[in-house]
Coordinates of C-alpha atoms (C1' of nucleotides) in Angstrom, one line a residue:
Chain V
M138 CA -50.4 -82.4 19.7
T139 CA -50.4 -79.2 21.4
V140 CA -48.5 -78.8 24.5
R141 CA -50.8 -78.4 28.1
T142 CA -48.9 -78.2 31.2
R143 CA -50.3 -77.5 34.9
F144 CA -49.3 -76.3 38.2
A145 CA -51.3 -78.0 41.0
P146 CA -50.6 -76.3 43.8
S147 CA -52.1 -77.4 47.5
P148 CA -53.4 -74.3 49.1
T149 CA -51.5 -75.1 52.7
G150 CA -50.7 -70.8 52.8
Y151 CA -47.9 -69.6 51.1
M152 CA -45.9 -69.9 47.8
H153 CA -42.6 -71.4 48.1
V154 CA -39.9 -70.4 45.7
G155 CA -39.1 -73.6 44.6
N156 CA -43.2 -74.3 43.7
L157 CA -43.3 -70.8 41.9
R158 CA -40.0 -72.4 39.9
T159 CA -41.8 -75.6 38.9
A160 CA -44.8 -73.2 38.3
L161 CA -42.5 -71.1 36.2
Y162 CA -40.9 -74.4 34.0
A163 CA -44.0 -75.4 33.6
Y164 CA -45.8 -71.7 32.3
L165 CA -42.5 -71.3 29.7
L166 CA -43.0 -74.7 28.0
A167 CA -46.6 -74.4 27.4
R168 CA -45.8 -70.8 25.8
K169 CA -42.6 -71.7 24.4
H170 CA -44.6 -74.3 22.1
N171 CA -48.0 -72.2 21.8
G172 CA -49.4 -74.5 24.1
V173 CA -51.9 -73.9 27.1
F174 CA -51.0 -73.5 31.4
I175 CA -53.3 -74.6 34.0
L176 CA -53.6 -73.6 36.8
R177 CA -55.4 -76.5 39.2
I178 CA -55.9 -76.2 42.9
E179 CA -55.4 -79.2 44.7
D180 CA -57.0 -79.3 47.8
T181 CA -57.7 -83.3 48.6
D182 CA -56.6 -82.8 51.9
Q183 CA -59.5 -81.0 54.0
E184 CA -57.1 -81.4 57.1
R185 CA -54.1 -79.3 55.2
E186 CA -56.7 -76.8 54.3
V187 CA -55.7 -73.0 55.0
A188 CA -58.3 -70.3 54.6
G189 CA -57.0 -67.5 52.0
A190 CA -54.3 -69.9 50.6
V191 CA -55.9 -69.8 47.1
D192 CA -56.0 -66.3 46.9
I193 CA -52.1 -66.2 47.9
I194 CA -51.4 -68.5 44.5
Y195 CA -53.7 -66.6 42.0
H196 CA -52.1 -63.4 43.5
T197 CA -48.6 -64.7 43.1
L198 CA -48.8 -66.2 39.7
R199 CA -50.4 -62.7 38.5
Q200 CA -47.3 -60.5 40.1
V201 CA -44.8 -62.4 38.4
G202 CA -46.8 -62.7 35.5
L203 CA -47.5 -66.5 35.2
L204 CA -50.9 -66.1 33.6
W205 CA -53.0 -69.1 33.4
D206 CA -55.4 -70.0 30.4
E207 CA -57.5 -72.6 32.1
G208 CA -58.1 -72.6 35.9
P209 CA -60.8 -72.2 38.4
D210 CA -61.4 -68.5 38.1
V211 CA -60.7 -68.5 34.7
G212 CA -63.0 -71.5 33.7
G213 CA -62.1 -73.9 30.5
P214 CA -63.0 -76.6 28.8
C215 CA -61.8 -79.6 31.6
G216 CA -63.4 -78.1 34.5
P217 CA -63.8 -77.8 37.5
Y218 CA -59.9 -77.1 38.3
I219 CA -60.4 -77.3 42.2
Q220 CA -59.8 -80.9 43.1
S221 CA -62.9 -80.8 46.3
E222 CA -65.4 -80.3 43.6
R223 CA -64.0 -83.3 41.5
K224 CA -65.2 -85.6 44.0
P225 CA -67.7 -87.8 41.6
I226 CA -65.3 -88.4 38.9
Y227 CA -62.7 -90.0 41.0
R228 CA -65.2 -92.1 42.3
E229 CA -66.5 -93.1 39.3
Y230 CA -62.8 -93.8 37.9
A231 CA -61.8 -95.7 41.3
D232 CA -64.7 -98.0 40.5
K233 CA -63.5 -98.8 36.9
L234 CA -60.1 -99.8 38.5
V235 CA -62.3 -102.4 40.8
E236 CA -64.0 -103.5 38.1
S237 CA -61.3 -104.5 36.2
G238 CA -59.2 -105.7 39.0
H239 CA -56.3 -103.1 39.3
A240 CA -57.8 -102.0 42.8
Y241 CA -59.6 -102.8 45.3
Y242 CA -61.5 -101.8 48.7
C243 CA -59.6 -102.1 51.8
F244 CA -61.5 -102.1 55.4
C245 CA -58.4 -102.1 57.2
D246 CA -58.2 -99.5 60.2
K247 CA -55.4 -97.4 61.2
E248 CA -54.7 -99.5 64.3
R249 CA -54.2 -102.7 62.0
L250 CA -52.2 -100.4 59.4
D251 CA -50.2 -99.4 62.6
M252 CA -49.5 -102.4 64.2
M253 CA -48.4 -104.1 60.6
R254 CA -46.1 -101.6 59.9
K255 CA -44.5 -101.7 63.2
R256 CA -44.4 -105.5 62.9
Q257 CA -42.5 -104.8 59.6
E258 CA -40.0 -102.2 61.0
A259 CA -39.0 -104.4 63.9
E260 CA -38.3 -107.4 61.2
G261 CA -36.5 -105.4 59.1
K262 CA -38.5 -105.2 56.2
Q263 CA -39.8 -102.3 53.9
P264 CA -43.2 -101.4 55.4
K265 CA -45.7 -101.9 52.7
Y266 CA -49.3 -102.9 52.8
D267 CA -49.9 -106.5 53.1
G268 CA -52.6 -107.3 51.0
H269 CA -54.9 -108.5 53.6
C270 CA -58.1 -107.4 51.9
R271 CA -56.7 -108.0 48.5
T272 CA -58.4 -111.1 48.4
L273 CA -62.2 -110.2 49.8
S274 CA -65.2 -111.3 47.4
R275 CA -67.6 -109.0 45.9
E276 CA -70.2 -110.7 48.4
E277 CA -67.8 -110.2 51.7
R278 CA -66.9 -106.5 50.7
E279 CA -70.9 -105.5 49.9
E280 CA -71.4 -106.9 53.6
L281 CA -68.9 -105.2 55.1
I282 CA -70.3 -102.0 53.3
A283 CA -73.4 -102.7 54.7
G284 CA -72.5 -102.8 57.9
G285 CA -71.3 -99.6 58.2
R286 CA -67.5 -99.8 57.9
S287 CA -65.2 -97.6 56.7
W288 CA -63.3 -98.1 53.2
V289 CA -60.7 -97.1 50.9
I290 CA -59.5 -98.2 47.7
R291 CA -56.0 -99.0 47.3
Q292 CA -54.4 -99.9 44.1
R293 CA -53.0 -103.4 43.1
I294 CA -49.8 -103.6 42.4
P295 CA -48.3 -106.9 40.4
D296 CA -46.7 -108.7 42.9
E297 CA -44.0 -109.6 40.0
G298 CA -42.2 -107.9 37.2
M299 CA -40.5 -104.6 36.1
T300 CA -42.0 -101.3 35.4
T301 CA -40.0 -98.9 33.9
F302 CA -40.8 -95.3 32.8
K303 CA -39.3 -92.4 31.2
D304 CA -38.8 -89.2 31.9
E305 CA -37.4 -86.3 30.0
V306 CA -34.8 -85.2 32.5
F307 CA -33.6 -88.8 33.8
G308 CA -33.8 -90.8 31.2
E309 CA -35.4 -94.3 31.6
I310 CA -36.1 -95.7 35.0
T311 CA -36.8 -99.3 35.4
V312 CA -38.1 -100.7 39.1
E313 CA -39.0 -104.1 40.2
N314 CA -42.9 -104.1 41.0
A315 CA -42.4 -106.0 44.2
T316 CA -40.6 -102.5 45.7
L317 CA -44.3 -100.6 45.2
D318 CA -46.8 -100.5 47.4
D319 CA -50.7 -101.0 47.3
N320 CA -51.4 -97.3 47.6
V321 CA -55.0 -95.9 48.8
L322 CA -56.2 -94.4 45.8
L323 CA -59.6 -93.1 47.5
K324 CA -59.9 -92.4 51.1
S325 CA -62.7 -92.7 53.1
D326 CA -63.6 -89.2 52.9
G327 CA -64.7 -90.1 49.2
L328 CA -61.6 -87.4 48.2
P329 CA -58.6 -89.4 46.2
T330 CA -54.8 -89.0 47.2
Y331 CA -52.6 -87.3 45.3
N332 CA -51.4 -90.6 43.8
F333 CA -54.9 -90.7 41.9
A334 CA -56.0 -87.3 41.7
N335 CA -53.1 -86.6 39.6
V336 CA -53.4 -89.6 37.1
V337 CA -57.5 -89.1 36.5
D338 CA -56.9 -85.1 36.5
D339 CA -53.7 -84.7 33.9
H340 CA -55.2 -87.2 31.9
L341 CA -59.0 -85.7 31.8
M342 CA -57.4 -82.2 31.4
G343 CA -55.1 -83.6 28.7
I344 CA -52.0 -82.9 30.4
S345 CA -49.0 -83.8 27.9
H346 CA -46.0 -82.5 30.2
V347 CA -46.6 -83.5 34.0
I348 CA -43.8 -80.9 35.2
R349 CA -43.5 -81.7 38.8
G350 CA -40.7 -81.8 42.0
I351 CA -38.3 -85.0 42.5
E352 CA -40.1 -85.9 45.1
Y353 CA -42.8 -87.4 42.6
L354 CA -40.3 -89.3 40.9
S355 CA -39.9 -92.2 42.4
S356 CA -44.1 -92.9 42.3
S357 CA -43.6 -92.2 38.8
P358 CA -44.1 -96.0 38.2
K359 CA -47.5 -96.3 40.2
Y360 CA -48.9 -93.5 38.0
N361 CA -47.6 -95.3 35.1
L362 CA -49.0 -98.7 36.1
L363 CA -52.7 -96.0 36.7
Y364 CA -52.0 -95.2 33.1
T365 CA -51.7 -98.5 31.7
A366 CA -54.5 -100.0 33.7
F367 CA -57.3 -97.3 32.4
G368 CA -55.6 -97.6 28.7
W369 CA -54.9 -94.2 29.0
E370 CA -51.8 -92.6 27.0
I371 CA -49.0 -91.9 29.1
P372 CA -47.9 -87.7 29.4
K373 CA -44.2 -86.9 29.2
Y374 CA -42.6 -86.8 32.5
V375 CA -40.4 -83.8 33.7
H376 CA -39.6 -83.9 37.2
C377 CA -37.2 -81.2 38.6
P378 CA -34.6 -81.5 41.2
P379 CA -35.4 -79.3 44.5
V380 CA -33.9 -76.1 45.6
M381 CA -31.6 -76.1 48.6
R382 CA -30.9 -74.3 51.2
D383 CA -27.4 -76.0 51.7
A384 CA -26.2 -79.2 50.7
Q385 CA -28.2 -81.0 52.8
K386 CA -31.5 -79.1 53.7
K387 CA -34.3 -77.8 51.7
L388 CA -35.3 -74.4 51.6
S389 CA -38.3 -74.6 54.2
K390 CA -40.4 -71.7 55.3
R391 CA -38.8 -72.1 58.7
D392 CA -35.6 -70.8 57.6
G393 CA -37.6 -68.0 56.4
D394 CA -36.2 -67.7 53.1
A395 CA -38.4 -69.8 51.5
S396 CA -41.5 -67.5 50.6
Y397 CA -42.1 -65.7 47.5
Q398 CA -44.0 -62.8 49.5
D399 CA -41.4 -62.6 52.2
F400 CA -38.9 -62.0 49.3
I401 CA -40.7 -59.1 47.6
D402 CA -41.2 -57.6 51.1
K403 CA -37.5 -56.8 51.4
G404 CA -37.5 -55.6 48.2
Y405 CA -36.2 -58.2 45.6
L406 CA -38.6 -57.0 42.2
N407 CA -40.7 -60.2 40.6
E408 CA -38.7 -59.8 37.7
A409 CA -35.2 -60.7 39.1
L410 CA -36.4 -63.2 41.4
I411 CA -38.0 -64.8 38.4
N412 CA -35.1 -64.5 36.1
Y413 CA -32.9 -66.1 38.9
L414 CA -35.5 -69.0 39.8
A415 CA -35.4 -70.0 36.0
L416 CA -31.6 -70.2 35.8
L417 CA -31.7 -72.3 39.4
G418 CA -31.3 -75.2 37.9
W419 CA -31.6 -74.9 34.2
N420 CA -29.1 -72.7 31.9
P421 CA -30.1 -71.7 28.1
G422 CA -26.9 -73.2 26.8
N423 CA -25.2 -70.3 26.7
D424 CA -23.4 -67.9 29.2
R425 CA -26.3 -65.3 29.2
E426 CA -27.7 -64.4 32.8
K427 CA -30.3 -62.0 32.1
F428 CA -33.8 -62.4 30.6
T429 CA -37.2 -61.0 30.9
L430 CA -40.0 -63.4 31.4
P431 CA -40.9 -63.3 27.4
E432 CA -37.1 -64.0 27.1
L433 CA -37.0 -67.0 29.0
I434 CA -40.2 -68.1 27.0
E435 CA -38.0 -67.9 24.1
A436 CA -34.7 -69.8 25.4
F437 CA -36.5 -72.3 27.7
S438 CA -36.3 -75.9 26.2
I439 CA -36.4 -79.0 28.6
E440 CA -32.6 -80.1 27.8
G441 CA -31.5 -77.6 29.8
I442 CA -32.8 -78.8 32.9
S443 CA -30.1 -80.0 35.2
R444 CA -30.5 -82.7 36.9
S445 CA -28.7 -82.6 40.5
P446 CA -29.9 -80.3 43.2
A447 CA -29.1 -76.2 43.3
I448 CA -28.1 -74.4 46.1
F449 CA -30.5 -71.1 46.7
D450 CA -27.9 -68.3 47.0
P451 CA -29.1 -65.3 48.5
V452 CA -26.0 -63.3 46.9
K453 CA -26.0 -64.4 44.1
L454 CA -29.8 -62.8 43.9
A455 CA -29.0 -59.7 45.6
W456 CA -26.7 -59.1 43.0
L457 CA -29.4 -59.9 40.2
N458 CA -32.0 -57.6 41.8
G459 CA -29.1 -54.7 41.9
E460 CA -28.8 -55.4 38.5
Y461 CA -32.3 -54.9 37.9
L462 CA -32.4 -51.9 40.2
R463 CA -30.0 -50.1 38.4
A464 CA -31.3 -50.5 35.3
L465 CA -34.8 -48.6 36.4
T466 CA -35.4 -45.3 35.6
P467 CA -34.5 -42.8 38.1
E468 CA -38.3 -41.6 38.1
E469 CA -39.6 -45.6 38.6
F470 CA -36.5 -45.9 41.2
T471 CA -37.8 -43.1 43.3
A472 CA -41.3 -44.4 43.3
K473 CA -39.8 -47.9 44.4
A474 CA -37.9 -46.5 47.1
I475 CA -39.6 -43.7 48.4
P476 CA -41.8 -46.4 51.0
F477 CA -38.4 -47.5 52.2
I478 CA -36.8 -44.3 52.8
R479 CA -39.5 -43.1 54.8
K480 CA -38.9 -46.1 57.2
T481 CA -36.2 -43.9 58.4
V482 CA -36.7 -40.5 57.4
K483 CA -39.4 -39.1 59.0
R484 CA -38.7 -35.2 58.1
E485 CA -41.1 -33.6 55.8
D486 CA -38.8 -31.3 53.8
V487 CA -36.3 -33.4 52.3
P488 CA -36.1 -34.0 48.7
L489 CA -37.2 -37.7 48.1
P490 CA -36.0 -37.7 44.5
A491 CA -32.3 -36.4 45.7
I492 CA -32.5 -39.2 48.5
A493 CA -33.7 -42.2 45.8
A494 CA -30.9 -40.6 43.4
V495 CA -27.7 -41.3 46.0
L496 CA -29.3 -44.4 47.0
H497 CA -29.9 -46.2 43.4
Q498 CA -26.0 -47.1 42.8
R499 CA -25.8 -48.0 46.6
T500 CA -29.7 -50.5 46.5
E501 CA -29.1 -53.9 45.6
K502 CA -32.5 -55.0 47.6
L503 CA -34.6 -52.4 48.8
S504 CA -34.3 -52.7 52.2
D505 CA -30.7 -51.8 52.4
I506 CA -32.0 -48.6 52.0
P507 CA -33.4 -47.7 56.1
P508 CA -30.4 -48.3 57.2
Q509 CA -28.4 -45.9 54.9
L510 CA -30.3 -42.7 55.9
D511 CA -30.2 -42.9 59.9
F512 CA -28.1 -39.5 59.4
I513 CA -30.6 -37.8 57.9
D514 CA -33.4 -36.5 60.7
T515 CA -30.5 -36.3 63.3
L516 CA -27.1 -35.9 63.6
P517 CA -25.6 -39.4 65.0
A518 CA -22.3 -38.1 67.8
Y519 CA -19.5 -39.0 66.4
S520 CA -15.9 -38.7 67.5
K521 CA -13.7 -35.8 66.0
E522 CA -10.9 -38.7 64.4
L523 CA -13.8 -39.2 61.9
F524 CA -12.3 -35.7 60.1
L525 CA -8.9 -37.7 59.8
H526 CA -8.6 -39.4 56.3
K527 CA -5.4 -40.9 55.8
K528 CA -5.5 -41.4 51.6
S529 CA -7.3 -37.6 51.9
K530 CA -4.5 -36.1 54.0
T531 CA -7.0 -34.2 56.0
T532 CA -6.1 -32.9 59.9
F533 CA -8.1 -31.5 62.3
E534 CA -6.4 -27.8 61.5
N535 CA -7.2 -28.4 57.5
S536 CA -10.1 -29.6 58.3
L537 CA -11.4 -27.0 60.2
A538 CA -10.2 -24.3 58.0
S539 CA -12.1 -26.4 55.2
L540 CA -15.3 -26.3 57.4
R541 CA -15.1 -22.8 57.8
A542 CA -14.6 -21.6 54.5
A543 CA -17.5 -24.2 53.4
R544 CA -19.8 -22.5 55.8
E545 CA -19.2 -19.0 54.7
A546 CA -19.7 -20.0 50.8
L547 CA -22.9 -22.4 51.9
A548 CA -24.0 -19.4 53.8
A549 CA -23.7 -16.9 51.1
I550 CA -26.3 -19.1 48.4
P551 CA -30.1 -17.8 48.7
P552 CA -32.6 -20.9 49.9
E553 CA -33.8 -20.6 46.7
N554 CA -31.0 -21.6 44.9
W555 CA -29.9 -24.8 47.4
D556 CA -29.9 -27.4 44.5
H557 CA -27.8 -29.7 43.4
A558 CA -25.6 -27.5 40.9
T559 CA -25.5 -24.3 43.2
L560 CA -23.7 -26.9 45.9
H561 CA -21.7 -28.0 43.4
A562 CA -20.6 -25.0 41.6
T563 CA -20.2 -23.4 45.3
L564 CA -18.0 -25.9 46.8
M565 CA -15.9 -26.7 43.7
G566 CA -15.0 -23.0 43.6
L567 CA -14.3 -23.1 46.9
V568 CA -11.6 -25.9 46.2
E569 CA -10.4 -24.1 43.5
K570 CA -10.1 -20.8 45.3
L571 CA -8.2 -22.6 48.0
G572 CA -6.0 -25.1 45.7
V573 CA -6.4 -28.0 47.2
K574 CA -7.4 -31.6 46.7
N575 CA -11.6 -32.2 46.4
A576 CA -11.3 -34.3 49.0
I577 CA -9.6 -31.7 51.7
V578 CA -12.9 -29.6 51.5
L579 CA -15.5 -32.4 50.8
W580 CA -14.4 -35.1 53.0
P581 CA -14.7 -33.2 56.2
V582 CA -18.0 -31.5 55.0
R583 CA -19.3 -35.0 54.6
V584 CA -18.5 -36.0 58.4
A585 CA -19.8 -32.6 59.6
L586 CA -22.3 -33.3 57.5
S587 CA -23.7 -37.1 58.1
G588 CA -21.4 -37.8 61.6
K589 CA -20.6 -41.0 59.4
E590 CA -17.8 -42.7 58.0
F591 CA -19.8 -44.1 55.1
T592 CA -22.7 -42.2 53.7
P593 CA -24.9 -42.5 50.5
G594 CA -23.5 -39.6 48.1
G595 CA -21.0 -37.1 49.4
G596 CA -21.0 -33.7 50.7
I597 CA -22.7 -32.3 48.1
E598 CA -25.5 -34.1 48.0
I599 CA -25.5 -34.7 51.7
A600 CA -25.7 -30.6 51.9
H601 CA -28.3 -30.7 49.2
I602 CA -30.8 -33.5 51.1
L603 CA -30.4 -31.6 54.3
G604 CA -31.5 -28.2 53.5
K605 CA -29.9 -24.9 54.1
D606 CA -30.7 -24.6 57.8
E607 CA -29.7 -27.8 58.9
A608 CA -26.4 -28.0 56.6
L609 CA -25.7 -25.2 58.1
H610 CA -25.9 -26.4 61.8
R611 CA -23.9 -29.4 61.6
L612 CA -21.1 -27.6 60.0
D613 CA -21.8 -25.0 63.1
A614 CA -21.2 -28.0 65.0
G615 CA -18.1 -29.5 63.4
I616 CA -16.6 -26.5 63.7
E617 CA -17.2 -26.0 67.1
K618 CA -15.9 -29.8 68.0
L619 CA -12.4 -29.2 65.9
S620 CA -11.9 -25.7 67.4
Chain M
rG156 C1' -32.2 -99.9 56.3
rA157 C1' -34.4 -100.9 51.0
rC158 C1' -35.7 -99.0 46.4
rC159 C1' -34.5 -95.1 42.8
rC160 C1' -31.6 -90.7 41.5
rC161 C1' -27.3 -87.3 41.0
rA162 C1' -21.8 -85.8 41.4
rU163 C1' -17.0 -80.0 37.0
rC164 C1' -14.1 -73.6 41.0
rG165 C1' -17.3 -71.9 47.8
rU166 C1' -22.3 -70.9 44.8
rC167 C1' -25.2 -71.5 40.0
rU168 C1' -23.3 -73.7 35.9
rA169 C1' -20.6 -74.9 30.0
rG170 C1' -18.4 -79.2 28.7
rC171 C1' -21.7 -84.8 25.5
rG172 C1' -13.4 -88.8 23.7
rG173 C1' -8.6 -84.7 22.3
rU174 C1' -10.3 -77.3 25.6
rU175 C1' -4.4 -73.8 28.6
rA176 C1' -11.4 -77.1 31.9
rG177 C1' -15.6 -71.3 29.8
rG178 C1' -18.9 -68.1 32.1
rA179 C1' -21.5 -66.0 36.5
rC180 C1' -22.0 -64.9 41.7
rG181 C1' -18.4 -64.1 46.1
rC182 C1' -13.7 -63.0 47.7
rC183 C1' -8.8 -60.5 46.7
rG184 C1' -6.3 -56.7 43.8
rG185 C1' -5.4 -52.1 40.2
rC186 C1' -8.0 -48.3 37.8
rC187 C1' -11.5 -44.0 38.7
rU188 C1' -13.3 -41.3 43.0
rU189 C1' -15.6 -36.3 47.4
rU190 C1' -16.3 -41.4 52.0
rC191 C1' -19.3 -46.1 50.4
rA192 C1' -21.3 -47.8 46.6
rC193 C1' -21.3 -48.1 40.7
rG194 C1' -18.3 -48.7 36.6
rU195 C1' -13.3 -50.9 34.9
rC196 C1' -9.4 -54.1 34.7
rG197 C1' -7.0 -57.8 36.7
rG198 C1' -6.7 -62.4 39.9
rU199 C1' -8.5 -66.9 42.9
rA200 C1' -10.7 -71.2 42.9
rG201 C1' -13.0 -77.1 40.6
rC202 C1' -13.4 -82.4 37.1
rA203 C1' -14.7 -86.4 44.9
rC204 C1' -12.0 -91.2 45.1
rC205 C1' -10.2 -95.7 42.7
rG206 C1' -10.2 -99.6 39.1
rG207 C1' -11.3 -100.3 34.2
rU208 C1' -12.2 -99.0 28.4
rU209 C1' -9.6 -96.2 25.0
rC210 C1' -3.8 -94.0 21.1
rA211 C1' -6.4 -89.8 23.9
rA212 C1' -11.2 -90.0 29.7
rA213 C1' -14.5 -84.2 33.4
rU214 C1' -17.1 -86.5 29.5
rC215 C1' -17.9 -94.1 28.7
rC216 C1' -18.3 -98.6 32.2
rG217 C1' -17.5 -100.3 36.9
rG218 C1' -16.9 -99.9 42.3
rU219 C1' -16.4 -96.5 46.7
rU220 C1' -17.4 -91.9 49.1
rG221 C1' -20.7 -88.0 49.7
rG222 C1' -25.7 -85.8 48.7
rG223 C1' -30.7 -85.7 47.3
rG224 C1' -35.6 -88.3 47.1
rU225 C1' -39.6 -92.3 48.2
rC226 C1' -40.9 -95.6 51.9
rG227 C1' -48.8 -91.8 55.1
rC228 C1' -56.4 -92.6 54.6
rC229 C1' -49.5 -85.5 52.5
rA230 C1' -49.1 -83.5 48.2

RNA sequence: GACCCCAUCGUCUAGCGGUUAGGACGCCGGCCUUUCACGUCGGUAGCACCGGUUCAAAUCCGGUUGGGGUCGCCA
């Protein structure tokens, strides 16, 4: 049997990282078994339809490398892959169910349904369709339809008995049919509900493993009843526990930390995000933490999916992202860093690769970059106490002496030789000449050059970045401050 | 509330009857060092609780507690 999995999002506007994880698992399982990964758009709720949302889905999946074999844009043997374009299909299958007695027409309007629910709640009973239209005869039904009454088709759940289904991660689950509701299968607008469409489409598209969020777990018995009513083979179910914000709340868009695009905008790498998501609720059975997509395919298995909700930890994601960033070549990192460097550094005459070099080991996510560079365009106001560094034993006196000596030595460097190697040789030469610890010279130089307690890079790197003129000016300002 | 599910360091997790309960992030400390960071070495911290089964329980069973999911003409 060939493995066929699908990712079936509804186009609601943005890609939730929890959904992305579900897509990832579906993709990994398909690829692992040389199967087929399908993209299906579930747009049966016209109210919630958001313009451009489908493009976001395409774009996101492509960015992270989850390429699909069948889907709306690439076609395939089981199309169309957009549910709104499959409308006649659902009607046809709903009719079959009505024919076989597994479903029935219902003419109850919203008012009656609302009243019914209110009454049930008042009585402390579980809200559930009361079966009002279950017993309508064919004649009564035709008459109501002819009279222009709007209708839906509901699933007829057996009044008694139990339904058992098997989930690949949670095992066998049994529920009493009496706790199940006669859900709407076909809505009055002729489109199916999720409850119906997923069964029809998963069967028609030959889906072997239904991978989805745990919110569908408790509905699965109803889906099984449907598969059985049609005489269809039941697929394997793989329900994934939710991605949480904390122990109580699911990760949500509202909290500003659920959208894939937001992470990318903050400077997280696709590779790191996918790697992190894969390990959130799944483990390879060993201690390994870093995986490329192909490596994930190799390592993936359903057995590794955990049963409990997982809290999304932005701190660990940042660490992983830092690992990916640090593994980049200097050229790759520079290319990614430049847009973020440019958010604070407007000066044109600065060596961008040198700035990037100094940031490379100090960046966990690219959005860490801008605040680190706020001293480059203009020297911040700073207190002279900054020159005092306890561990390095710097004082106002030796700082002033160092600054003067450094100023003189640096002034002697020809502008065309103002590079890291020369600066390093010059300043280290000065240290040697003076017979002091490195920090006696380099701490005050760094302070005068940056006006900051912490900087990416030290005195040598910053002098290089600033350029000769600016560096000398700042040293002069430091000398003046200490004089 | 009813039904279903889940439960190992703060977090992600390994563990499938006998382990000094392992790893990772975080945190703390040492080293490295030109500040910070990187790197490196070390440390901190956990089987929710109560019963039972067993020679032996984090592992099996029951209950309690806590948490999650569902109860829409949303998916």
